[in-house]
Amino acid sequence: MYKLSTEALLEKAITTPELTHEELVQLLSLPDEQIPQLMAAADTVRQNTVGNAVHLRGIIEFSSYCKQHCAYCGLRADNREIERYRLSPEIILETAQAAVDTGYHTLVLQCGEDMKIAPETIAELTTEIKQMGAAVTLSCGERSYEVYQLWRKAGADRYLIKHETADPALYKSIRPGHTLYERLQCQHWLKELGYQLGSGCMIGLPGQTVDILARDLELMKEMEVEMCGMGPFIPHAQTPLHFGNTGSISMTLKMMAAARIYMPWMMLPATTALVSLHPEGRELALRAGANVIMPNVSPETTRSLYQIYPGKLNHRDSMTDYYNKITALVEAEGRTVGTDLGHSIYTAYHQ
Ligand code: SAH
Ligand code: SF4
């Protein structure tokens, strides 16, 4: 099949998101010395579509209890070596109010699949945080249609549930007892209920290929995903995937840039996993098409206990100091901090 030169392909990428599977594979296979050109193309697309703003979403990790057995994650139920915690509704609301007062316009409530927190409690928290004037993203794993509906009715705007990998066999091996189909069923329900859908995948999973990574992007386009979080896989000693290699920063940047080019409307965060591996991970991500940063606003007492993977970024700043640091970083990159709720532009883009 006819293959474009890198230069011609990047020129095409700036003008149209219609890339073939082979072209995505070609972008993801670029040698390291050509990554700056790919990032520059993604940066142009980013500026032309979602603009200069970087949206800050404060994330509250409110419970580290989880009933699941994901082979990659340190919070898996079988890991008896971590200290678990669950924040009280009072602490969650206090934290959320402090974050809103600091300047955050979105709060992300994330947890393991903790069945001891009633869905009604999460619904009430959602409604109360909405009343503070912030948008709410929930990231609480796989639940029933009825539970997603309850939370949507309570006011949740967005839901983050990554597909993790687009390869059904690889998916089965990293989430024993579950199928990719079930995960996508949840994503379909969330779309149907009117949530802005966040998905994403890990980069560098054992057995993953460039072909699978290209399919990750294709799957997200097909699912009409509005936010995609992609971070390097970081092996955790107390998990079955402890033997794996750490995902590469270059491949993560290539995936982010390719995602921006292929799905220009996307809300694309600089993931904590990337920032945990590279001191300038946020700056690199912002240059590769990112337009979202998700600073951790969880209370300091429990922040270090949410051990999804080892070496997870754990700052010790006050809420205000951290917000100011991130704002300074964003501005040093020639960008501005978003002043609105930072909703998806998916619908407007497709009109
Ligand atoms: N329980 C929810 C949300 C918390 S997990 C859920 O599973 O959807 C949040 C994300 O952390 C996961 O989607 C996964 O992509 C990421 N993650 C888990 N373990 C990881 C690891 N070892 N390396 C990198 N990312 C990991
Ligand atoms: Fe639980 Fe999510 Fe970790 Fe899986 S990835 S073990 S569902 S916290």
CSV table of C-alpha atoms and ligand atoms in Angstrom, one decimal:
chain,number,residue,atom,x,y,z
A,1,MET,CA,0.0,0.0,0.0
A,2,TYR,CA,1.2,3.6,-0.7
A,3,LYS,CA,2.8,5.1,2.3
A,4,LEU,CA,3.2,8.8,2.9
A,5,SER,CA,6.6,10.2,4.1
A,6,THR,CA,6.6,11.4,7.7
A,7,GLU,CA,6.5,15.1,6.6
A,8,ALA,CA,3.6,14.5,4.3
A,9,LEU,CA,1.7,12.5,6.9
A,10,LEU,CA,2.2,15.2,9.6
A,11,GLU,CA,1.0,17.8,7.1
A,12,LYS,CA,-2.1,15.8,6.4
A,13,ALA,CA,-2.6,15.3,10.1
A,14,ILE,CA,-2.9,19.0,10.7
A,15,THR,CA,-5.6,19.4,8.1
A,16,THR,CA,-7.7,16.3,8.7
A,17,PRO,CA,-8.3,13.8,11.5
A,18,GLU,CA,-9.2,11.1,8.9
A,19,LEU,CA,-6.2,8.8,9.4
A,20,THR,CA,-6.2,5.2,8.4
A,21,HIS,CA,-5.1,2.4,10.8
A,22,GLU,CA,-1.8,2.2,8.9
A,23,GLU,CA,-1.2,5.9,9.3
A,24,LEU,CA,-1.9,5.7,13.1
A,25,VAL,CA,0.6,2.8,13.3
A,26,GLN,CA,3.1,4.9,11.3
A,27,LEU,CA,2.7,7.9,13.7
A,28,LEU,CA,3.1,5.6,16.7
A,29,SER,CA,6.2,4.0,15.2
A,30,LEU,CA,8.0,7.3,14.6
A,31,PRO,CA,11.6,7.2,16.0
A,32,ASP,CA,12.3,9.4,19.1
A,33,GLU,CA,14.0,12.1,17.0
A,34,GLN,CA,10.8,12.8,15.1
A,35,ILE,CA,8.6,13.0,18.2
A,36,PRO,CA,9.1,16.8,18.4
A,37,GLN,CA,7.6,17.2,14.9
A,38,LEU,CA,4.6,15.0,15.9
A,39,MET,CA,4.1,17.0,19.1
A,40,ALA,CA,4.2,20.3,17.1
A,41,ALA,CA,1.5,19.0,14.7
A,42,ALA,CA,-0.6,18.0,17.7
A,43,ASP,CA,0.0,21.4,19.3
A,44,THR,CA,-1.3,23.2,16.1
A,45,VAL,CA,-4.4,21.0,16.1
A,46,ARG,CA,-5.0,21.7,19.8
A,47,GLN,CA,-4.7,25.5,19.3
A,48,ASN,CA,-7.1,25.4,16.3
A,49,THR,CA,-9.8,23.3,18.1
A,50,VAL,CA,-9.8,23.5,21.9
A,51,GLY,CA,-7.7,26.7,22.0
A,52,ASN,CA,-5.2,27.9,24.6
A,53,ALA,CA,-7.1,27.1,27.9
A,54,VAL,CA,-5.9,24.4,30.2
A,55,HIS,CA,-8.7,23.1,32.5
A,56,LEU,CA,-7.8,22.2,36.0
A,57,ARG,CA,-9.8,19.4,37.6
A,58,GLY,CA,-9.3,18.8,41.3
A,59,ILE,CA,-9.3,15.1,42.1
A,60,ILE,CA,-10.5,13.7,45.4
A,61,GLU,CA,-9.5,10.0,45.9
A,62,PHE,CA,-12.2,9.2,48.4
A,63,SER,CA,-11.8,5.5,49.0
A,64,SER,CA,-9.1,3.0,48.4
A,65,TYR,CA,-11.2,0.0,49.2
A,66,CYS,CA,-11.9,-2.1,46.1
A,67,LYS,CA,-13.6,-5.5,45.4
A,68,GLN,CA,-11.9,-5.9,42.0
A,69,HIS,CA,-8.8,-7.9,41.1
A,70,CYS,CA,-7.3,-5.9,38.3
A,71,ALA,CA,-3.9,-7.5,37.6
A,72,TYR,CA,-2.2,-4.0,37.2
A,73,CYS,CA,-3.5,-2.1,40.2
A,74,GLY,CA,-2.2,-1.8,43.7
A,75,LEU,CA,-5.7,-1.2,45.1
A,76,ARG,CA,-6.8,-4.7,44.1
A,77,ALA,CA,-8.7,-6.6,46.8
A,78,ASP,CA,-6.1,-9.2,47.1
A,79,ASN,CA,-3.4,-6.7,48.1
A,80,ARG,CA,-3.4,-7.1,51.9
A,81,GLU,CA,-0.2,-5.0,52.3
A,82,ILE,CA,-1.8,-1.6,51.9
A,83,GLU,CA,-3.5,0.4,54.5
A,84,ARG,CA,-7.0,1.2,53.2
A,85,TYR,CA,-9.1,4.4,53.9
A,86,ARG,CA,-12.5,5.8,53.2
A,87,LEU,CA,-13.2,9.5,53.6
A,88,SER,CA,-16.3,10.6,55.4
A,89,PRO,CA,-18.9,12.6,53.5
A,90,GLU,CA,-18.1,15.6,55.7
A,91,ILE,CA,-14.4,15.5,54.8
A,92,ILE,CA,-15.2,15.0,51.1
A,93,LEU,CA,-17.5,18.1,51.1
A,94,GLU,CA,-15.1,20.1,53.2
A,95,THR,CA,-12.3,19.3,50.7
A,96,ALA,CA,-14.6,20.0,47.7
A,97,GLN,CA,-15.5,23.4,49.1
A,98,ALA,CA,-11.9,24.3,49.8
A,99,ALA,CA,-11.1,23.3,46.2
A,100,VAL,CA,-13.9,25.4,44.8
A,101,ASP,CA,-12.8,28.4,46.9
A,102,THR,CA,-9.3,27.9,45.6
A,103,GLY,CA,-10.4,28.2,42.0
A,104,TYR,CA,-11.2,24.7,40.7
A,105,HIS,CA,-14.3,24.5,38.4
A,106,THR,CA,-14.5,20.7,38.3
A,107,LEU,CA,-14.1,18.1,41.0
A,108,VAL,CA,-13.4,14.5,40.1
A,109,LEU,CA,-14.5,12.0,42.7
A,110,GLN,CA,-12.6,8.8,42.3
A,111,CYS,CA,-12.5,5.5,44.3
A,112,GLY,CA,-12.0,1.8,44.1
A,113,GLU,CA,-15.2,-0.3,43.7
A,114,ASP,CA,-16.0,0.2,47.3
A,115,MET,CA,-19.4,-1.4,48.0
A,116,LYS,CA,-19.6,-0.1,51.6
A,117,ILE,CA,-20.4,3.4,50.3
A,118,ALA,CA,-24.1,3.5,49.3
A,119,PRO,CA,-24.8,4.8,45.8
A,120,GLU,CA,-27.2,7.3,47.5
A,121,THR,CA,-24.3,8.8,49.5
A,122,ILE,CA,-22.4,9.4,46.2
A,123,ALA,CA,-25.5,10.9,44.7
A,124,GLU,CA,-25.9,13.3,47.7
A,125,LEU,CA,-22.3,14.3,47.5
A,126,THR,CA,-22.7,15.0,43.8
A,127,THR,CA,-25.7,17.2,44.4
A,128,GLU,CA,-24.0,19.2,47.1
A,129,ILE,CA,-20.8,19.8,45.1
A,130,LYS,CA,-22.9,20.9,42.1
A,131,GLN,CA,-24.5,23.4,44.4
A,132,MET,CA,-21.0,24.8,45.1
A,133,GLY,CA,-21.0,25.8,41.4
A,134,ALA,CA,-18.5,23.1,40.2
A,135,ALA,CA,-18.9,20.5,37.5
A,136,VAL,CA,-18.7,16.9,38.8
A,137,THR,CA,-16.9,14.0,37.3
A,138,LEU,CA,-17.3,10.6,38.9
A,139,SER,CA,-14.9,7.7,38.5
A,140,CYS,CA,-16.2,4.9,40.6
A,141,GLY,CA,-15.8,1.9,38.3
A,142,GLU,CA,-18.4,-0.5,36.8
A,143,ARG,CA,-21.9,-0.1,38.3
A,144,SER,CA,-25.4,-0.9,37.1
A,145,TYR,CA,-27.4,1.2,34.7
A,146,GLU,CA,-29.7,2.2,37.7
A,147,VAL,CA,-26.8,3.4,39.7
A,148,TYR,CA,-25.3,5.5,36.8
A,149,GLN,CA,-28.9,6.9,36.3
A,150,LEU,CA,-29.2,7.8,40.0
A,151,TRP,CA,-25.9,9.7,39.9
A,152,ARG,CA,-26.7,11.4,36.6
A,153,LYS,CA,-30.0,12.6,38.1
A,154,ALA,CA,-28.1,13.8,41.1
A,155,GLY,CA,-26.2,16.1,38.7
A,156,ALA,CA,-23.0,14.3,37.7
A,157,ASP,CA,-21.7,15.8,34.4
A,158,ARG,CA,-19.0,13.4,33.4
A,159,TYR,CA,-17.9,9.8,34.1
A,160,LEU,CA,-14.3,8.5,33.8
A,161,ILE,CA,-14.1,4.8,33.1
A,162,LYS,CA,-11.1,3.8,31.0
A,163,HIS,CA,-11.4,0.9,28.6
A,164,GLU,CA,-7.7,0.1,29.6
A,165,THR,CA,-6.9,-1.8,26.4
A,166,ALA,CA,-8.9,-2.3,23.2
A,167,ASP,CA,-7.6,-5.9,22.8
A,168,PRO,CA,-10.2,-8.3,24.1
A,169,ALA,CA,-7.7,-11.1,24.9
A,170,LEU,CA,-5.3,-8.7,26.7
A,171,TYR,CA,-8.2,-7.1,28.5
A,172,LYS,CA,-9.3,-10.5,29.8
A,173,SER,CA,-5.8,-11.3,31.1
A,174,ILE,CA,-5.5,-8.0,33.0
A,175,ARG,CA,-9.0,-8.0,34.4
A,176,PRO,CA,-9.7,-11.6,35.2
A,177,GLY,CA,-13.3,-12.5,35.2
A,178,HIS,CA,-14.3,-9.5,33.1
A,179,THR,CA,-14.6,-8.7,29.5
A,180,LEU,CA,-14.0,-5.7,27.3
A,181,TYR,CA,-17.6,-6.0,26.2
A,182,GLU,CA,-18.8,-5.4,29.8
A,183,ARG,CA,-16.6,-2.3,30.1
A,184,LEU,CA,-18.0,-1.0,26.8
A,185,GLN,CA,-21.5,-1.7,27.9
A,186,CYS,CA,-20.9,0.6,30.9
A,187,GLN,CA,-19.6,3.3,28.5
A,188,HIS,CA,-22.7,2.9,26.2
A,189,TRP,CA,-25.0,3.3,29.2
A,190,LEU,CA,-23.1,6.4,30.4
A,191,LYS,CA,-23.5,8.0,26.9
A,192,GLU,CA,-27.1,7.1,26.8
A,193,LEU,CA,-27.7,8.8,30.1
A,194,GLY,CA,-26.1,12.0,28.8
A,195,TYR,CA,-22.8,11.9,30.7
A,196,GLN,CA,-19.7,13.3,29.0
A,197,LEU,CA,-17.7,10.1,28.7
A,198,GLY,CA,-14.0,9.8,29.8
A,199,SER,CA,-12.1,6.8,28.6
A,200,GLY,CA,-8.4,5.9,28.1
A,201,CYS,CA,-5.8,3.2,28.3
A,202,MET,CA,-2.5,2.2,29.8
A,203,ILE,CA,0.6,2.4,27.7
A,204,GLY,CA,3.2,-0.4,27.9
A,205,LEU,CA,1.1,-3.2,29.3
A,206,PRO,CA,2.9,-6.6,28.9
A,207,GLY,CA,2.0,-8.1,25.5
A,208,GLN,CA,0.7,-4.8,24.1
A,209,THR,CA,1.7,-3.9,20.5
A,210,VAL,CA,1.6,-0.7,18.4
A,211,ASP,CA,-1.2,-2.3,16.5
A,212,ILE,CA,-3.3,-2.6,19.7
A,213,LEU,CA,-2.4,1.0,20.6
A,214,ALA,CA,-3.7,2.2,17.3
A,215,ARG,CA,-6.9,0.2,18.0
A,216,ASP,CA,-7.2,2.0,21.4
A,217,LEU,CA,-7.5,5.3,19.5
A,218,GLU,CA,-9.9,3.8,17.0
A,219,LEU,CA,-12.1,2.4,19.7
A,220,MET,CA,-12.3,5.7,21.5
A,221,LYS,CA,-13.3,7.5,18.3
A,222,GLU,CA,-16.0,4.9,17.7
A,223,MET,CA,-17.3,5.2,21.3
A,224,GLU,CA,-17.5,9.0,20.9
A,225,VAL,CA,-15.3,9.5,23.9
A,226,GLU,CA,-15.0,13.1,25.1
A,227,MET,CA,-12.0,12.8,27.5
A,228,CYS,CA,-9.2,10.4,27.3
A,229,GLY,CA,-6.6,9.7,30.0
A,230,MET,CA,-3.6,7.8,28.7
A,231,GLY,CA,-0.7,7.1,31.0
A,232,PRO,CA,2.3,4.8,31.1
A,233,PHE,CA,1.8,1.4,32.9
A,234,ILE,CA,3.8,1.4,36.1
A,235,PRO,CA,4.3,-2.2,37.5
A,236,HIS,CA,3.3,-2.6,41.2
A,237,ALA,CA,5.2,-5.2,43.3
A,238,GLN,CA,2.0,-6.5,45.0
A,239,THR,CA,0.2,-7.3,41.7
A,240,PRO,CA,0.3,-10.2,39.2
A,241,LEU,CA,1.8,-7.8,36.6
A,242,HIS,CA,4.8,-6.9,38.9
A,243,PHE,CA,7.2,-8.4,36.2
A,244,GLY,CA,6.2,-5.9,33.5
A,245,ASN,CA,8.4,-3.1,32.2
A,246,THR,CA,7.4,0.5,32.9
A,247,GLY,CA,5.6,2.1,30.0
A,248,SER,CA,7.7,4.5,27.9
A,249,ILE,CA,7.4,8.3,28.1
A,250,SER,CA,8.0,8.5,24.3
A,251,MET,CA,5.2,6.2,23.5
A,252,THR,CA,2.9,8.0,25.9
A,253,LEU,CA,3.7,11.3,24.2
A,254,LYS,CA,3.1,9.7,20.8
A,255,MET,CA,-0.2,8.4,21.8
A,256,MET,CA,-1.3,11.8,23.2
A,257,ALA,CA,-0.2,13.6,20.1
A,258,ALA,CA,-1.9,11.0,17.9
A,259,ALA,CA,-5.1,11.2,20.0
A,260,ARG,CA,-5.2,15.0,19.6
A,261,ILE,CA,-4.7,14.8,15.8
A,262,TYR,CA,-7.2,11.9,15.4
A,263,MET,CA,-9.8,13.3,17.8
A,264,PRO,CA,-9.3,17.1,17.8
A,265,TRP,CA,-12.3,17.8,20.2
A,266,MET,CA,-10.8,15.7,23.0
A,267,MET,CA,-10.3,16.7,26.6
A,268,LEU,CA,-6.8,15.4,27.0
A,269,PRO,CA,-5.2,15.3,30.5
A,270,ALA,CA,-1.6,15.2,31.4
A,271,THR,CA,-2.0,12.0,33.5
A,272,THR,CA,-0.5,11.6,36.9
A,273,ALA,CA,1.2,8.4,35.8
A,274,LEU,CA,3.2,10.4,33.2
A,275,VAL,CA,4.0,13.2,35.7
A,276,SER,CA,5.1,10.6,38.3
A,277,LEU,CA,7.7,9.2,35.8
A,278,HIS,CA,9.0,12.5,34.5
A,279,PRO,CA,9.7,15.8,36.4
A,280,GLU,CA,8.5,17.8,33.4
A,281,GLY,CA,5.7,15.4,32.5
A,282,ARG,CA,3.1,18.1,32.6
A,283,GLU,CA,5.0,20.5,30.4
A,284,LEU,CA,5.7,17.7,27.8
A,285,ALA,CA,2.1,16.7,27.9
A,286,LEU,CA,0.9,20.3,27.3
A,287,ARG,CA,3.2,20.4,24.3
A,288,ALA,CA,1.8,17.1,23.0
A,289,GLY,CA,-1.8,18.3,22.8
A,290,ALA,CA,-2.9,18.1,26.4
A,291,ASN,CA,-5.5,20.7,27.6
A,292,VAL,CA,-6.4,19.3,31.1
A,293,ILE,CA,-4.4,18.9,34.4
A,294,MET,CA,-5.9,16.9,37.3
A,295,PRO,CA,-4.2,18.1,40.5
A,296,ASN,CA,-4.7,15.9,43.5
A,297,VAL,CA,-6.7,17.8,46.1
A,298,SER,CA,-7.3,14.8,48.5
A,299,PRO,CA,-6.6,15.5,52.1
A,300,GLU,CA,-2.9,15.1,53.0
A,301,THR,CA,-3.6,12.5,55.7
A,302,THR,CA,-4.6,9.9,53.1
A,303,ARG,CA,-3.0,11.2,49.9
A,304,SER,CA,-0.1,8.8,50.0
A,305,LEU,CA,-2.3,5.7,50.6
A,306,TYR,CA,-4.0,5.7,47.2
A,307,GLN,CA,-1.3,3.5,45.9
A,308,ILE,CA,-2.5,2.5,42.4
A,309,TYR,CA,1.2,2.2,41.3
A,310,PRO,CA,4.5,2.8,43.1
A,311,GLY,CA,6.1,6.3,43.0
A,312,LYS,CA,2.7,8.0,42.4
A,313,LEU,CA,3.2,11.8,42.5
A,314,ASN,CA,2.5,12.9,46.1
A,315,HIS,CA,2.9,16.6,46.7
A,316,ARG,CA,3.0,18.2,50.2
A,317,ASP,CA,1.8,21.7,49.3
A,318,SER,CA,-1.3,23.4,50.7
A,319,MET,CA,-4.3,23.5,48.3
A,320,THR,CA,-3.6,27.1,47.4
A,321,ASP,CA,0.2,26.7,47.0
A,322,TYR,CA,-0.3,23.8,44.7
A,323,TYR,CA,-3.0,25.6,42.6
A,324,ASN,CA,-0.6,28.5,42.3
A,325,LYS,CA,2.3,26.3,41.2
A,326,ILE,CA,0.2,24.6,38.5
A,327,THR,CA,-1.1,28.0,37.3
A,328,ALA,CA,2.5,29.3,37.1
A,329,LEU,CA,3.5,26.2,35.1
A,330,VAL,CA,0.6,26.6,32.7
A,331,GLU,CA,1.4,30.2,32.1
A,332,ALA,CA,5.1,29.5,31.7
A,333,GLU,CA,4.0,27.3,28.7
A,334,GLY,CA,2.2,30.3,27.2
A,335,ARG,CA,-1.2,28.9,28.1
A,336,THR,CA,-4.0,30.1,30.3
A,337,VAL,CA,-6.0,28.4,33.0
A,338,GLY,CA,-9.6,27.8,32.0
A,339,THR,CA,-12.1,30.0,33.7
A,340,ASP,CA,-15.3,28.2,32.8
A,341,LEU,CA,-16.6,24.7,33.7
A,342,GLY,CA,-14.5,23.2,30.9
A,343,HIS,CA,-17.3,21.1,29.3
A,344,SER,CA,-16.6,18.9,26.3
A,345,ILE,CA,-16.9,20.5,22.9
A,346,TYR,CA,-17.8,17.2,21.2
A,347,THR,CA,-21.2,18.3,20.1
A,348,ALA,CA,-20.2,21.7,18.8
A,349,TYR,CA,-17.3,20.2,17.0
A,350,HIS,CA,-19.5,17.7,15.2
A,351,GLN,CA,-22.1,20.2,14.1
B,1,SAH,N1,-11.7,2.1,40.2
B,1,SAH,C1,-11.8,2.9,39.1
B,1,SAH,C2,-11.0,4.2,39.1
B,1,SAH,C3,-9.7,4.1,39.8
B,1,SAH,S1,-8.4,3.3,38.9
B,1,SAH,C4,-11.6,2.2,37.8
B,1,SAH,O1,-10.9,1.2,37.8
B,1,SAH,O2,-12.1,2.6,36.7
B,1,SAH,C5,-7.9,4.7,37.9
B,1,SAH,C6,-7.0,4.3,36.7
B,1,SAH,O3,-5.7,4.0,37.2
B,1,SAH,C7,-7.3,3.0,36.0
B,1,SAH,O4,-8.3,3.3,35.0
B,1,SAH,C8,-6.0,2.6,35.3
B,1,SAH,O5,-5.9,3.1,34.0
B,1,SAH,C9,-5.0,3.4,36.2
B,1,SAH,N2,-4.0,2.4,36.7
B,1,SAH,C10,-4.2,1.4,37.6
B,1,SAH,N3,-3.1,0.7,37.9
B,1,SAH,C11,-2.1,1.3,37.1
B,1,SAH,C12,-0.7,1.0,36.9
B,1,SAH,N4,-0.1,0.0,37.6
B,1,SAH,N5,0.0,1.8,36.1
B,1,SAH,C13,-0.6,2.9,35.5
B,1,SAH,N6,-1.9,3.2,35.6
B,1,SAH,C14,-2.7,2.4,36.4
B,2,SF4,FE1,-10.1,-1.4,41.7
B,2,SF4,FE2,-10.0,0.4,39.7
B,2,SF4,FE3,-7.8,-0.6,40.8
B,2,SF4,FE4,-9.3,-2.1,39.3
B,2,SF4,S1,-8.2,-0.3,38.6
B,2,SF4,S2,-8.4,-2.7,41.3
B,2,SF4,S3,-11.3,-1.4,39.8
B,2,SF4,S4,-9.2,0.7,41.8
